[in-house]
mmCIF file as gemmi writes it, N, C-alpha and C atoms, coordinates in Angstrom:
data_model
loop_
_atom_site.group_PDB
_atom_site.id
_atom_site.type_symbol
_atom_site.label_atom_id
_atom_site.label_alt_id
_atom_site.label_comp_id
_atom_site.label_asym_id
_atom_site.label_entity_id
_atom_site.label_seq_id
_atom_site.pdbx_PDB_ins_code
_atom_site.Cartn_x
_atom_site.Cartn_y
_atom_site.Cartn_z
_atom_site.occupancy
_atom_site.B_iso_or_equiv
_atom_site.pdbx_formal_charge
_atom_site.auth_seq_id
_atom_site.auth_asym_id
_atom_site.pdbx_PDB_model_num
ATOM 1 N N . MET Axp A 1 ? -8.78 8.122 7.75 1 0 ? 1 A 1
ATOM 2 C CA . MET Axp A 1 ? -7.414 7.697 7.546 1 0 ? 1 A 1
ATOM 3 C C . MET Axp A 1 ? -6.574 8.164 8.74 1 0 ? 1 A 1
ATOM 4 N N . ARG Axp A 2 ? -5.744 7.259 9.219 1 0 ? 2 A 1
ATOM 5 C CA . ARG Axp A 2 ? -4.883 7.591 10.35 1 0 ? 2 A 1
ATOM 6 C C . ARG Axp A 2 ? -3.781 8.564 9.929 1 0 ? 2 A 1
ATOM 7 N N . GLN Axp A 3 ? -3.319 9.35 10.874 1 0 ? 3 A 1
ATOM 8 C CA . GLN Axp A 3 ? -2.292 10.354 10.596 1 0 ? 3 A 1
ATOM 9 C C . GLN Axp A 3 ? -1.004 9.716 10.079 1 0 ? 3 A 1
ATOM 10 N N . VAL Axp A 4 ? -0.599 8.58 10.652 1 0 ? 4 A 1
ATOM 11 C CA . VAL Axp A 4 ? 0.633 7.93 10.203 1 0 ? 4 A 1
ATOM 12 C C . VAL Axp A 4 ? 0.51 7.528 8.73 1 0 ? 4 A 1
ATOM 13 N N . THR Axp A 5 ? -0.667 7.067 8.323 1 0 ? 5 A 1
ATOM 14 C CA . THR Axp A 5 ? -0.881 6.695 6.924 1 0 ? 5 A 1
ATOM 15 C C . THR Axp A 5 ? -0.768 7.917 6.032 1 0 ? 5 A 1
ATOM 16 N N . ARG Axp A 6 ? -1.413 8.982 6.416 1 0 ? 6 A 1
ATOM 17 C CA . ARG Axp A 6 ? -1.375 10.221 5.639 1 0 ? 6 A 1
ATOM 18 C C . ARG Axp A 6 ? 0.061 10.716 5.47 1 0 ? 6 A 1
ATOM 19 N N . GLU Axp A 7 ? 0.823 10.713 6.547 1 0 ? 7 A 1
ATOM 20 C CA . GLU Axp A 7 ? 2.192 11.237 6.512 1 0 ? 7 A 1
ATOM 21 C C . GLU Axp A 7 ? 3.139 10.352 5.714 1 0 ? 7 A 1
ATOM 22 N N . ILE Axp A 8 ? 3.046 9.03 5.866 1 0 ? 8 A 1
ATOM 23 C CA . ILE Axp A 8 ? 3.965 8.146 5.143 1 0 ? 8 A 1
ATOM 24 C C . ILE Axp A 8 ? 3.616 8.111 3.66 1 0 ? 8 A 1
ATOM 25 N N . VAL Axp A 9 ? 2.328 8.176 3.329 1 0 ? 9 A 1
ATOM 26 C CA . VAL Axp A 9 ? 1.911 8.216 1.925 1 0 ? 9 A 1
ATOM 27 C C . VAL Axp A 9 ? 2.355 9.531 1.281 1 0 ? 9 A 1
ATOM 28 N N . ASP Axp A 10 ? 2.24 10.626 2.01 1 0 ? 10 A 1
ATOM 29 C CA . ASP Axp A 10 ? 2.721 11.912 1.487 1 0 ? 10 A 1
ATOM 30 C C . ASP Axp A 10 ? 4.218 11.834 1.175 1 0 ? 10 A 1
ATOM 31 N N . ALA Axp A 11 ? 4.993 11.254 2.07 1 0 ? 11 A 1
ATOM 32 C CA . ALA Axp A 11 ? 6.434 11.113 1.837 1 0 ? 11 A 1
ATOM 33 C C . ALA Axp A 11 ? 6.695 10.236 0.614 1 0 ? 11 A 1
ATOM 34 N N . PHE Axp A 12 ? 5.94 9.16 0.474 1 0 ? 12 A 1
ATOM 35 C CA . PHE Axp A 12 ? 6.085 8.251 -0.666 1 0 ? 12 A 1
ATOM 36 C C . PHE Axp A 12 ? 5.792 8.981 -1.978 1 0 ? 12 A 1
ATOM 37 N N . TYR Axp A 13 ? 4.713 9.751 -2.016 1 0 ? 13 A 1
ATOM 38 C CA . TYR Axp A 13 ? 4.369 10.501 -3.228 1 0 ? 13 A 1
ATOM 39 C C . TYR Axp A 13 ? 5.359 11.631 -3.521 1 0 ? 13 A 1
ATOM 40 N N . ASN Axp A 14 ? 5.933 12.204 -2.475 1 0 ? 14 A 1
ATOM 41 C CA . ASN Axp A 14 ? 6.923 13.271 -2.66 1 0 ? 14 A 1
ATOM 42 C C . ASN Axp A 14 ? 8.329 12.733 -2.871 1 0 ? 14 A 1
ATOM 43 N N . ARG Axp A 15 ? 8.456 11.405 -2.893 1 0 ? 15 A 1
ATOM 44 C CA . ARG Axp A 15 ? 9.728 10.717 -3.167 1 0 ? 15 A 1
ATOM 45 C C . ARG Axp A 15 ? 10.82 11.066 -2.153 1 0 ? 15 A 1
ATOM 46 N N . VAL Axp A 16 ? 10.434 11.142 -0.879 1 0 ? 16 A 1
ATOM 47 C CA . VAL Axp A 16 ? 11.413 11.417 0.175 1 0 ? 16 A 1
ATOM 48 C C . VAL Axp A 16 ? 11.495 10.234 1.144 1 0 ? 16 A 1
ATOM 49 N N . THR Axp A 17 ? 12.645 10.088 1.757 1 0 ? 17 A 1
ATOM 50 C CA . THR Axp A 17 ? 12.861 9.026 2.738 1 0 ? 17 A 1
ATOM 51 C C . THR Axp A 17 ? 12.235 9.433 4.071 1 0 ? 17 A 1
ATOM 52 N N . ARG Axp A 18 ? 11.486 8.492 4.652 1 0 ? 18 A 1
ATOM 53 C CA . ARG Axp A 18 ? 10.849 8.79 5.939 1 0 ? 18 A 1
ATOM 54 C C . ARG Axp A 18 ? 10.493 7.482 6.632 1 0 ? 18 A 1
ATOM 55 N N . THR Axp A 19 ? 10.567 7.468 7.955 1 0 ? 19 A 1
ATOM 56 C CA . THR Axp A 19 ? 10.135 6.337 8.768 1 0 ? 19 A 1
ATOM 57 C C . THR Axp A 19 ? 9.218 6.862 9.85 1 0 ? 19 A 1
ATOM 58 N N . ILE Axp A 20 ? 8.07 6.218 9.975 1 0 ? 20 A 1
ATOM 59 C CA . ILE Axp A 20 ? 7.116 6.556 11.028 1 0 ? 20 A 1
ATOM 60 C C . ILE Axp A 20 ? 6.632 5.231 11.621 1 0 ? 20 A 1
ATOM 61 N N . GLY Axp A 21 ? 7.067 4.935 12.832 1 0 ? 21 A 1
ATOM 62 C CA . GLY Axp A 21 ? 6.656 3.688 13.483 1 0 ? 21 A 1
ATOM 63 C C . GLY Axp A 21 ? 7.016 2.476 12.646 1 0 ? 21 A 1
ATOM 64 N N . ASN Axp A 22 ? 5.996 1.69 12.281 1 0 ? 22 A 1
ATOM 65 C CA . ASN Axp A 22 ? 6.219 0.449 11.536 1 0 ? 22 A 1
ATOM 66 C C . ASN Axp A 22 ? 6.211 0.647 10.021 1 0 ? 22 A 1
ATOM 67 N N . SER Axp A 23 ? 6.112 1.893 9.572 1 0 ? 23 A 1
ATOM 68 C CA . SER Axp A 23 ? 6.045 2.202 8.14 1 0 ? 23 A 1
ATOM 69 C C . SER Axp A 23 ? 7.246 3.039 7.73 1 0 ? 23 A 1
ATOM 70 N N . SER Axp A 24 ? 7.715 2.798 6.505 1 0 ? 24 A 1
ATOM 71 C CA . SER Axp A 24 ? 8.83 3.588 6.002 1 0 ? 24 A 1
ATOM 72 C C . SER Axp A 24 ? 8.77 3.652 4.487 1 0 ? 24 A 1
ATOM 73 N N . THR Axp A 25 ? 9.498 4.62 3.945 1 0 ? 25 A 1
ATOM 74 C CA . THR Axp A 25 ? 9.634 4.744 2.506 1 0 ? 25 A 1
ATOM 75 C C . THR Axp A 25 ? 11.007 5.303 2.194 1 0 ? 25 A 1
ATOM 76 N N . ASP Axp A 26 ? 11.541 4.86 1.081 1 0 ? 26 A 1
ATOM 77 C CA . ASP Axp A 26 ? 12.789 5.429 0.574 1 0 ? 26 A 1
ATOM 78 C C . ASP Axp A 26 ? 12.492 6.344 -0.605 1 0 ? 26 A 1
ATOM 79 N N . GLY Axp A 27 ? 11.204 6.633 -0.796 1 0 ? 27 A 1
ATOM 80 C CA . GLY Axp A 27 ? 10.773 7.477 -1.896 1 0 ? 27 A 1
ATOM 81 C C . GLY Axp A 27 ? 10.404 6.687 -3.131 1 0 ? 27 A 1
ATOM 82 N N . LYS Axp A 28 ? 10.879 5.464 -3.209 1 0 ? 28 A 1
ATOM 83 C CA . LYS Axp A 28 ? 10.543 4.596 -4.335 1 0 ? 28 A 1
ATOM 84 C C . LYS Axp A 28 ? 9.648 3.444 -3.906 1 0 ? 28 A 1
ATOM 85 N N . THR Axp A 29 ? 9.841 2.951 -2.693 1 0 ? 29 A 1
ATOM 86 C CA . THR Axp A 29 ? 9.098 1.813 -2.171 1 0 ? 29 A 1
ATOM 87 C C . THR Axp A 29 ? 8.492 2.18 -0.824 1 0 ? 29 A 1
ATOM 88 N N . LEU Axp A 30 ? 7.276 1.702 -0.59 1 0 ? 30 A 1
ATOM 89 C CA . LEU Axp A 30 ? 6.596 1.881 0.688 1 0 ? 30 A 1
ATOM 90 C C . LEU Axp A 30 ? 6.654 0.555 1.426 1 0 ? 30 A 1
ATOM 91 N N . PHE Axp A 31 ? 7.134 0.595 2.67 1 0 ? 31 A 1
ATOM 92 C CA . PHE Axp A 31 ? 7.302 -0.615 3.475 1 0 ? 31 A 1
ATOM 93 C C . PHE Axp A 31 ? 6.41 -0.583 4.702 1 0 ? 31 A 1
ATOM 94 N N . LEU Axp A 32 ? 5.937 -1.759 5.101 1 0 ? 32 A 1
ATOM 95 C CA . LEU Axp A 32 ? 5.222 -1.944 6.365 1 0 ? 32 A 1
ATOM 96 C C . LEU Axp A 32 ? 5.858 -3.14 7.047 1 0 ? 32 A 1
ATOM 97 N N . HIS Axp A 33 ? 6.379 -2.947 8.238 1 0 ? 33 A 1
ATOM 98 C CA . HIS Axp A 33 ? 7.116 -3.99 8.963 1 0 ? 33 A 1
ATOM 99 C C . HIS Axp A 33 ? 8.227 -4.583 8.103 1 0 ? 33 A 1
ATOM 100 N N . GLY Axp A 34 ? 8.865 -3.738 7.288 1 0 ? 34 A 1
ATOM 101 C CA . GLY Axp A 34 ? 9.968 -4.192 6.457 1 0 ? 34 A 1
ATOM 102 C C . GLY Axp A 34 ? 9.572 -4.87 5.157 1 0 ? 34 A 1
ATOM 103 N N . ASN Axp A 35 ? 8.28 -5.051 4.941 1 0 ? 35 A 1
ATOM 104 C CA . ASN Axp A 35 ? 7.784 -5.677 3.714 1 0 ? 35 A 1
ATOM 105 C C . ASN Axp A 35 ? 7.359 -4.608 2.714 1 0 ? 35 A 1
ATOM 106 N N . ALA Axp A 36 ? 7.814 -4.737 1.471 1 0 ? 36 A 1
ATOM 107 C CA . ALA Axp A 36 ? 7.403 -3.806 0.416 1 0 ? 36 A 1
ATOM 108 C C . ALA Axp A 36 ? 5.921 -4.033 0.124 1 0 ? 36 A 1
ATOM 109 N N . ILE Axp A 37 ? 5.12 -2.941 0.187 1 0 ? 37 A 1
ATOM 110 C CA . ILE Axp A 37 ? 3.693 -3.054 -0.127 1 0 ? 37 A 1
ATOM 111 C C . ILE Axp A 37 ? 3.291 -2.164 -1.302 1 0 ? 37 A 1
ATOM 112 N N . ALA Axp A 38 ? 4.159 -1.241 -1.692 1 0 ? 38 A 1
ATOM 113 C CA . ALA Axp A 38 ? 3.898 -0.387 -2.859 1 0 ? 38 A 1
ATOM 114 C C . ALA Axp A 38 ? 5.227 0.08 -3.407 1 0 ? 38 A 1
ATOM 115 N N . GLU Axp A 39 ? 5.273 0.234 -4.725 1 0 ? 39 A 1
ATOM 116 C CA . GLU Axp A 39 ? 6.5 0.745 -5.313 1 0 ? 39 A 1
ATOM 117 C C . GLU Axp A 39 ? 6.235 1.419 -6.642 1 0 ? 39 A 1
ATOM 118 N N . TRP Axp A 40 ? 7.071 2.414 -6.896 1 0 ? 40 A 1
ATOM 119 C CA . TRP Axp A 40 ? 7.057 3.084 -8.189 1 0 ? 40 A 1
ATOM 120 C C . TRP Axp A 40 ? 7.93 2.277 -9.134 1 0 ? 40 A 1
ATOM 121 N N . ARG Axp A 41 ? 7.392 1.94 -10.28 1 0 ? 41 A 1
ATOM 122 C CA . ARG Axp A 41 ? 8.17 1.283 -11.337 1 0 ? 41 A 1
ATOM 123 C C . ARG Axp A 41 ? 8.153 2.205 -12.542 1 0 ? 41 A 1
ATOM 124 N N . GLU Axp A 42 ? 8.923 1.862 -13.563 1 0 ? 42 A 1
ATOM 125 C CA . GLU Axp A 42 ? 9.013 2.715 -14.746 1 0 ? 42 A 1
ATOM 126 C C . GLU Axp A 42 ? 7.658 3.027 -15.357 1 0 ? 42 A 1
ATOM 127 N N . ASP Axp A 43 ? 6.73 2.064 -15.276 1 0 ? 43 A 1
ATOM 128 C CA . ASP Axp A 43 ? 5.43 2.256 -15.921 1 0 ? 43 A 1
ATOM 129 C C . ASP Axp A 43 ? 4.299 2.582 -14.951 1 0 ? 43 A 1
ATOM 130 N N . GLY Axp A 44 ? 4.608 2.886 -13.678 1 0 ? 44 A 1
ATOM 131 C CA . GLY Axp A 44 ? 3.552 3.314 -12.771 1 0 ? 44 A 1
ATOM 132 C C . GLY Axp A 44 ? 3.679 2.775 -11.36 1 0 ? 44 A 1
ATOM 133 N N . LEU Axp A 45 ? 2.568 2.853 -10.628 1 0 ? 45 A 1
ATOM 134 C CA . LEU Axp A 45 ? 2.491 2.445 -9.229 1 0 ? 45 A 1
ATOM 135 C C . LEU Axp A 45 ? 1.963 1.023 -9.122 1 0 ? 45 A 1
ATOM 136 N N . TYR Axp A 46 ? 2.664 0.198 -8.351 1 0 ? 46 A 1
ATOM 137 C CA . TYR Axp A 46 ? 2.253 -1.179 -8.105 1 0 ? 46 A 1
ATOM 138 C C . TYR Axp A 46 ? 2.066 -1.391 -6.611 1 0 ? 46 A 1
ATOM 139 N N . ILE Axp A 47 ? 1.126 -2.28 -6.246 1 0 ? 47 A 1
ATOM 140 C CA . ILE Axp A 47 ? 0.903 -2.593 -4.838 1 0 ? 47 A 1
ATOM 141 C C . ILE Axp A 47 ? 0.81 -4.107 -4.635 1 0 ? 47 A 1
ATOM 142 N N . THR Axp A 48 ? 1.023 -4.515 -3.396 1 0 ? 48 A 1
ATOM 143 C CA . THR Axp A 48 ? 0.84 -5.885 -2.941 1 0 ? 48 A 1
ATOM 144 C C . THR Axp A 48 ? 0.51 -5.817 -1.456 1 0 ? 48 A 1
ATOM 145 N N . ASN Axp A 49 ? -0.05 -6.899 -0.919 1 0 ? 49 A 1
ATOM 146 C CA . ASN Axp A 49 ? -0.23 -6.915 0.534 1 0 ? 49 A 1
ATOM 147 C C . ASN Axp A 49 ? 0.873 -7.726 1.2 1 0 ? 49 A 1
ATOM 148 N N . ALA Axp A 50 ? 1.849 -8.193 0.414 1 0 ? 50 A 1
ATOM 149 C CA . ALA Axp A 50 ? 2.999 -8.956 0.911 1 0 ? 50 A 1
ATOM 150 C C . ALA Axp A 50 ? 2.545 -10.169 1.727 1 0 ? 50 A 1
ATOM 151 N N . ARG Axp A 51 ? 1.396 -10.713 1.349 1 0 ? 51 A 1
ATOM 152 C CA . ARG Axp A 51 ? 0.785 -11.884 2.008 1 0 ? 51 A 1
ATOM 153 C C . ARG Axp A 51 ? 0.298 -11.598 3.423 1 0 ? 51 A 1
ATOM 154 N N . TRP Axp A 52 ? 0.132 -10.329 3.756 1 0 ? 52 A 1
ATOM 155 C CA . TRP Axp A 52 ? -0.394 -9.946 5.064 1 0 ? 52 A 1
ATOM 156 C C . TRP Axp A 52 ? -1.781 -9.356 4.875 1 0 ? 52 A 1
ATOM 157 N N . PHE Axp A 53 ? -2.801 -10.114 5.215 1 0 ? 53 A 1
ATOM 158 C CA . PHE Axp A 53 ? -4.184 -9.657 5.112 1 0 ? 53 A 1
ATOM 159 C C . PHE Axp A 53 ? -4.587 -8.991 6.431 1 0 ? 53 A 1
ATOM 160 N N . SER Axp A 54 ? -3.855 -7.934 6.783 1 0 ? 54 A 1
ATOM 161 C CA . SER Axp A 54 ? -4.078 -7.272 8.072 1 0 ? 54 A 1
ATOM 162 C C . SER Axp A 54 ? -4.797 -5.94 7.899 1 0 ? 54 A 1
ATOM 163 N N . VAL Axp A 55 ? -5.382 -5.486 8.975 1 0 ? 55 A 1
ATOM 164 C CA . VAL Axp A 55 ? -6.06 -4.196 8.99 1 0 ? 55 A 1
ATOM 165 C C . VAL Axp A 55 ? -5.071 -3.075 8.681 1 0 ? 55 A 1
ATOM 166 N N . THR Axp A 56 ? -3.865 -3.16 9.224 1 0 ? 56 A 1
ATOM 167 C CA . THR Axp A 56 ? -2.863 -2.118 9.004 1 0 ? 56 A 1
ATOM 168 C C . THR Axp A 56 ? -2.4 -2.085 7.553 1 0 ? 56 A 1
ATOM 169 N N . THR Axp A 57 ? -2.187 -3.253 6.956 1 0 ? 57 A 1
ATOM 170 C CA . THR Axp A 57 ? -1.798 -3.295 5.543 1 0 ? 57 A 1
ATOM 171 C C . THR Axp A 57 ? -2.881 -2.652 4.685 1 0 ? 57 A 1
ATOM 172 N N . LYS Axp A 58 ? -4.119 -3.008 4.956 1 0 ? 58 A 1
ATOM 173 C CA . LYS Axp A 58 ? -5.252 -2.445 4.213 1 0 ? 58 A 1
ATOM 174 C C . LYS Axp A 58 ? -5.312 -0.931 4.404 1 0 ? 58 A 1
ATOM 175 N N . GLU Axp A 59 ? -5.096 -0.464 5.617 1 0 ? 59 A 1
ATOM 176 C CA . GLU Axp A 59 ? -5.11 0.97 5.921 1 0 ? 59 A 1
ATOM 177 C C . GLU Axp A 59 ? -4.05 1.726 5.117 1 0 ? 59 A 1
ATOM 178 N N . ARG Axp A 60 ? -2.81 1.205 5.114 1 0 ? 60 A 1
ATOM 179 C CA . ARG Axp A 60 ? -1.734 1.89 4.392 1 0 ? 60 A 1
ATOM 180 C C . ARG Axp A 60 ? -2.026 1.917 2.892 1 0 ? 60 A 1
ATOM 181 N N . LEU Axp A 61 ? -2.438 0.796 2.335 1 0 ? 61 A 1
ATOM 182 C CA . LEU Axp A 61 ? -2.721 0.74 0.899 1 0 ? 61 A 1
ATOM 183 C C . LEU Axp A 61 ? -3.894 1.631 0.525 1 0 ? 61 A 1
ATOM 184 N N . ASN Axp A 62 ? -4.911 1.693 1.355 1 0 ? 62 A 1
ATOM 185 C CA . ASN Axp A 62 ? -6.065 2.554 1.073 1 0 ? 62 A 1
ATOM 186 C C . ASN Axp A 62 ? -5.703 4.034 1.099 1 0 ? 62 A 1
ATOM 187 N N . GLY Axp A 63 ? -4.562 4.364 1.668 1 0 ? 63 A 1
ATOM 188 C CA . GLY Axp A 63 ? -4.098 5.749 1.66 1 0 ? 63 A 1
ATOM 189 C C . GLY Axp A 63 ? -3.568 6.197 0.304 1 0 ? 63 A 1
ATOM 190 N N . LEU Axp A 64 ? -3.341 5.244 -0.592 1 0 ? 64 A 1
ATOM 191 C CA . LEU Axp A 64 ? -2.805 5.548 -1.919 1 0 ? 64 A 1
ATOM 192 C C . LEU Axp A 64 ? -3.926 5.916 -2.885 1 0 ? 64 A 1
ATOM 193 N N . GLU Axp A 65 ? -3.616 6.82 -3.803 1 0 ? 65 A 1
ATOM 194 C CA . GLU Axp A 65 ? -4.593 7.238 -4.807 1 0 ? 65 A 1
ATOM 195 C C . GLU Axp A 65 ? -4.942 6.071 -5.72 1 0 ? 65 A 1
ATOM 196 N N . GLY Axp A 66 ? -6.219 5.913 -5.999 1 0 ? 66 A 1
ATOM 197 C CA . GLY Axp A 66 ? -6.675 4.859 -6.899 1 0 ? 66 A 1
ATOM 198 C C . GLY Axp A 66 ? -6.804 3.499 -6.25 1 0 ? 66 A 1
ATOM 199 N N . VAL Axp A 67 ? -6.66 3.443 -4.925 1 0 ? 67 A 1
ATOM 200 C CA . VAL Axp A 67 ? -6.754 2.173 -4.205 1 0 ? 67 A 1
ATOM 201 C C . VAL Axp A 67 ? -7.936 2.209 -3.255 1 0 ? 67 A 1
ATOM 202 N N . SER Axp A 68 ? -8.819 1.237 -3.403 1 0 ? 68 A 1
ATOM 203 C CA . SER Axp A 68 ? -9.944 1.068 -2.492 1 0 ? 68 A 1
ATOM 204 C C . SER Axp A 68 ? -10.065 -0.42 -2.184 1 0 ? 68 A 1
ATOM 205 N N . ILE Axp A 69 ? -9.605 -0.804 -1.001 1 0 ? 69 A 1
ATOM 206 C CA . ILE Axp A 69 ? -9.625 -2.207 -0.591 1 0 ? 69 A 1
ATOM 207 C C . ILE Axp A 69 ? -10.651 -2.375 0.517 1 0 ? 69 A 1
ATOM 208 N N . PHE Axp A 70 ? -11.488 -3.397 0.365 1 0 ? 70 A 1
ATOM 209 C CA . PHE Axp A 70 ? -12.397 -3.766 1.436 1 0 ? 70 A 1
ATOM 210 C C . PHE Axp A 70 ? -12.401 -5.277 1.562 1 0 ? 70 A 1
ATOM 211 N N . GLN Axp A 71 ? -12.932 -5.751 2.676 1 0 ? 71 A 1
ATOM 212 C CA . GLN Axp A 71 ? -12.954 -7.176 2.96 1 0 ? 71 A 1
ATOM 213 C C . GLN Axp A 71 ? -14.384 -7.624 3.146 1 0 ? 71 A 1
ATOM 214 N N . LYS Axp A 72 ? -14.727 -8.758 2.542 1 0 ? 72 A 1
ATOM 215 C CA . LYS Axp A 72 ? -16.069 -9.328 2.683 1 0 ? 72 A 1
ATOM 216 C C . LYS Axp A 72 ? -15.925 -10.836 2.823 1 0 ? 72 A 1
ATOM 217 N N . ASN Axp A 73 ? -16.46 -11.367 3.903 1 0 ? 73 A 1
ATOM 218 C CA . ASN Axp A 73 ? -16.376 -12.811 4.183 1 0 ? 73 A 1
ATOM 219 C C . ASN Axp A 73 ? -14.941 -13.33 4.101 1 0 ? 73 A 1
ATOM 220 N N . GLY Axp A 74 ? -14.008 -12.54 4.602 1 0 ? 74 A 1
ATOM 221 C CA . GLY Axp A 74 ? -12.608 -12.935 4.653 1 0 ? 74 A 1
ATOM 222 C C . GLY Axp A 74 ? -11.831 -12.709 3.37 1 0 ? 74 A 1
ATOM 223 N N . ALA Axp A 75 ? -12.509 -12.346 2.289 1 0 ? 75 A 1
ATOM 224 C CA . ALA Axp A 75 ? -11.841 -12.117 1.007 1 0 ? 75 A 1
ATOM 225 C C . ALA Axp A 75 ? -11.595 -10.636 0.805 1 0 ? 75 A 1
ATOM 226 N N . TRP Axp A 76 ? -10.465 -10.307 0.2 1 0 ? 76 A 1
ATOM 227 C CA . TRP Axp A 76 ? -10.138 -8.914 -0.099 1 0 ? 76 A 1
ATOM 228 C C . TRP Axp A 76 ? -10.577 -8.554 -1.501 1 0 ? 76 A 1
ATOM 229 N N . PHE Axp A 77 ? -11.027 -7.318 -1.638 1 0 ? 77 A 1
ATOM 230 C CA . PHE Axp A 77 ? -11.452 -6.776 -2.921 1 0 ? 77 A 1
ATOM 231 C C . PHE Axp A 77 ? -10.7 -5.477 -3.169 1 0 ? 77 A 1
ATOM 232 N N . LEU Axp A 78 ? -10.147 -5.344 -4.354 1 0 ? 78 A 1
ATOM 233 C CA . LEU Axp A 78 ? -9.43 -4.149 -4.758 1 0 ? 78 A 1
ATOM 234 C C . LEU Axp A 78 ? -10.245 -3.455 -5.838 1 0 ? 78 A 1
ATOM 235 N N . ASN Axp A 79 ? -10.679 -2.249 -5.536 1 0 ? 79 A 1
ATOM 236 C CA . ASN Axp A 79 ? -11.5 -1.47 -6.468 1 0 ? 79 A 1
ATOM 237 C C . ASN Axp A 79 ? -12.683 -2.287 -6.995 1 0 ? 79 A 1
ATOM 238 N N . GLY Axp A 80 ? -13.293 -3.054 -6.1 1 0 ? 80 A 1
ATOM 239 C CA . GLY Axp A 80 ? -14.5 -3.816 -6.415 1 0 ? 80 A 1
ATOM 240 C C . GLY Axp A 80 ? -14.274 -5.204 -6.981 1 0 ? 80 A 1
ATOM 241 N N . ASN Axp A 81 ? -13.019 -5.57 -7.223 1 0 ? 81 A 1
ATOM 242 C CA . ASN Axp A 81 ? -12.704 -6.875 -7.804 1 0 ? 81 A 1
ATOM 243 C C . ASN Axp A 81 ? -11.955 -7.751 -6.816 1 0 ? 81 A 1
ATOM 244 N N . PRO Axp A 82 ? -12.228 -9.068 -6.803 1 0 ? 82 A 1
ATOM 245 C CA . PRO Axp A 82 ? -11.485 -9.957 -5.906 1 0 ? 82 A 1
ATOM 246 C C . PRO Axp A 82 ? -9.986 -9.797 -6.143 1 0 ? 82 A 1
ATOM 247 N N . TRP Axp A 83 ? -9.224 -9.819 -5.047 1 0 ? 83 A 1
ATOM 248 C CA . TRP Axp A 83 ? -7.78 -9.624 -5.14 1 0 ? 83 A 1
ATOM 249 C C . TRP Axp A 83 ? -7.081 -10.55 -4.166 1 0 ? 83 A 1
ATOM 250 N N . ASP Axp A 84 ? -6.087 -11.265 -4.662 1 0 ? 84 A 1
ATOM 251 C CA . ASP Axp A 84 ? -5.338 -12.206 -3.819 1 0 ? 84 A 1
ATOM 252 C C . ASP Axp A 84 ? -4.145 -11.568 -3.123 1 0 ? 84 A 1
ATOM 253 N N . GLY Axp A 85 ? -3.915 -10.283 -3.352 1 0 ? 85 A 1
ATOM 254 C CA . GLY Axp A 85 ? -2.824 -9.574 -2.679 1 0 ? 85 A 1
ATOM 255 C C . GLY Axp A 85 ? -1.532 -9.551 -3.455 1 0 ? 85 A 1
ATOM 256 N N . SER Axp A 86 ? -1.493 -10.201 -4.619 1 0 ? 86 A 1
ATOM 257 C CA . SER Axp A 86 ? -0.258 -10.217 -5.402 1 0 ? 86 A 1
ATOM 258 C C . SER Axp A 86 ? -0.031 -8.856 -6.068 1 0 ? 86 A 1
ATOM 259 N N . TRP Axp A 87 ? 1.201 -8.637 -6.524 1 0 ? 87 A 1
ATOM 260 C CA . TRP Axp A 87 ? 1.548 -7.353 -7.157 1 0 ? 87 A 1
ATOM 261 C C . TRP Axp A 87 ? 0.602 -7.048 -8.299 1 0 ? 87 A 1
ATOM 262 N N . ILE Axp A 88 ? 0.125 -5.8 -8.33 1 0 ? 88 A 1
ATOM 263 C CA . ILE Axp A 88 ? -0.78 -5.362 -9.381 1 0 ? 88 A 1
ATOM 264 C C . ILE Axp A 88 ? -0.534 -3.878 -9.659 1 0 ? 88 A 1
ATOM 265 N N . LYS Axp A 89 ? -0.651 -3.514 -10.92 1 0 ? 89 A 1
ATOM 266 C CA . LYS Axp A 89 ? -0.453 -2.119 -11.316 1 0 ? 89 A 1
ATOM 267 C C . LYS Axp A 89 ? -1.715 -1.332 -11.005 1 0 ? 89 A 1
ATOM 268 N N . ILE Axp A 90 ? -1.545 -0.178 -10.367 1 0 ? 90 A 1
ATOM 269 C CA . ILE Axp A 90 ? -2.666 0.706 -10.03 1 0 ? 90 A 1
ATOM 270 C C . ILE Axp A 90 ? -2.767 1.846 -11.027 1 0 ? 90 A 1
ATOM 271 N N . SER Axp A 91 ? -1.646 2.489 -11.318 1 0 ? 91 A 1
ATOM 272 C CA . SER Axp A 91 ? -1.667 3.605 -12.277 1 0 ? 91 A 1
ATOM 273 C C . SER Axp A 91 ? -0.36 3.702 -13.011 1 0 ? 91 A 1
């Protein structure tokens, strides 16, 4: 895991505002290039790839607990299941 991912995810989990390069968080939402890719809701943590099937998006999301994304033949898989990148509850 890249250092920027570790640091921005730590800030997100600690609910503090932080910006590192192309990633930022207000403590409630995690952003990549200004696009929300993870957020805390009343009932837990939700993620999306914001329609960006990029290596960086995958890297940031994989930094979150309970998230394991891999790609096979161009398709993304979340925790072993096909995933289209739409919002989904993780925990």
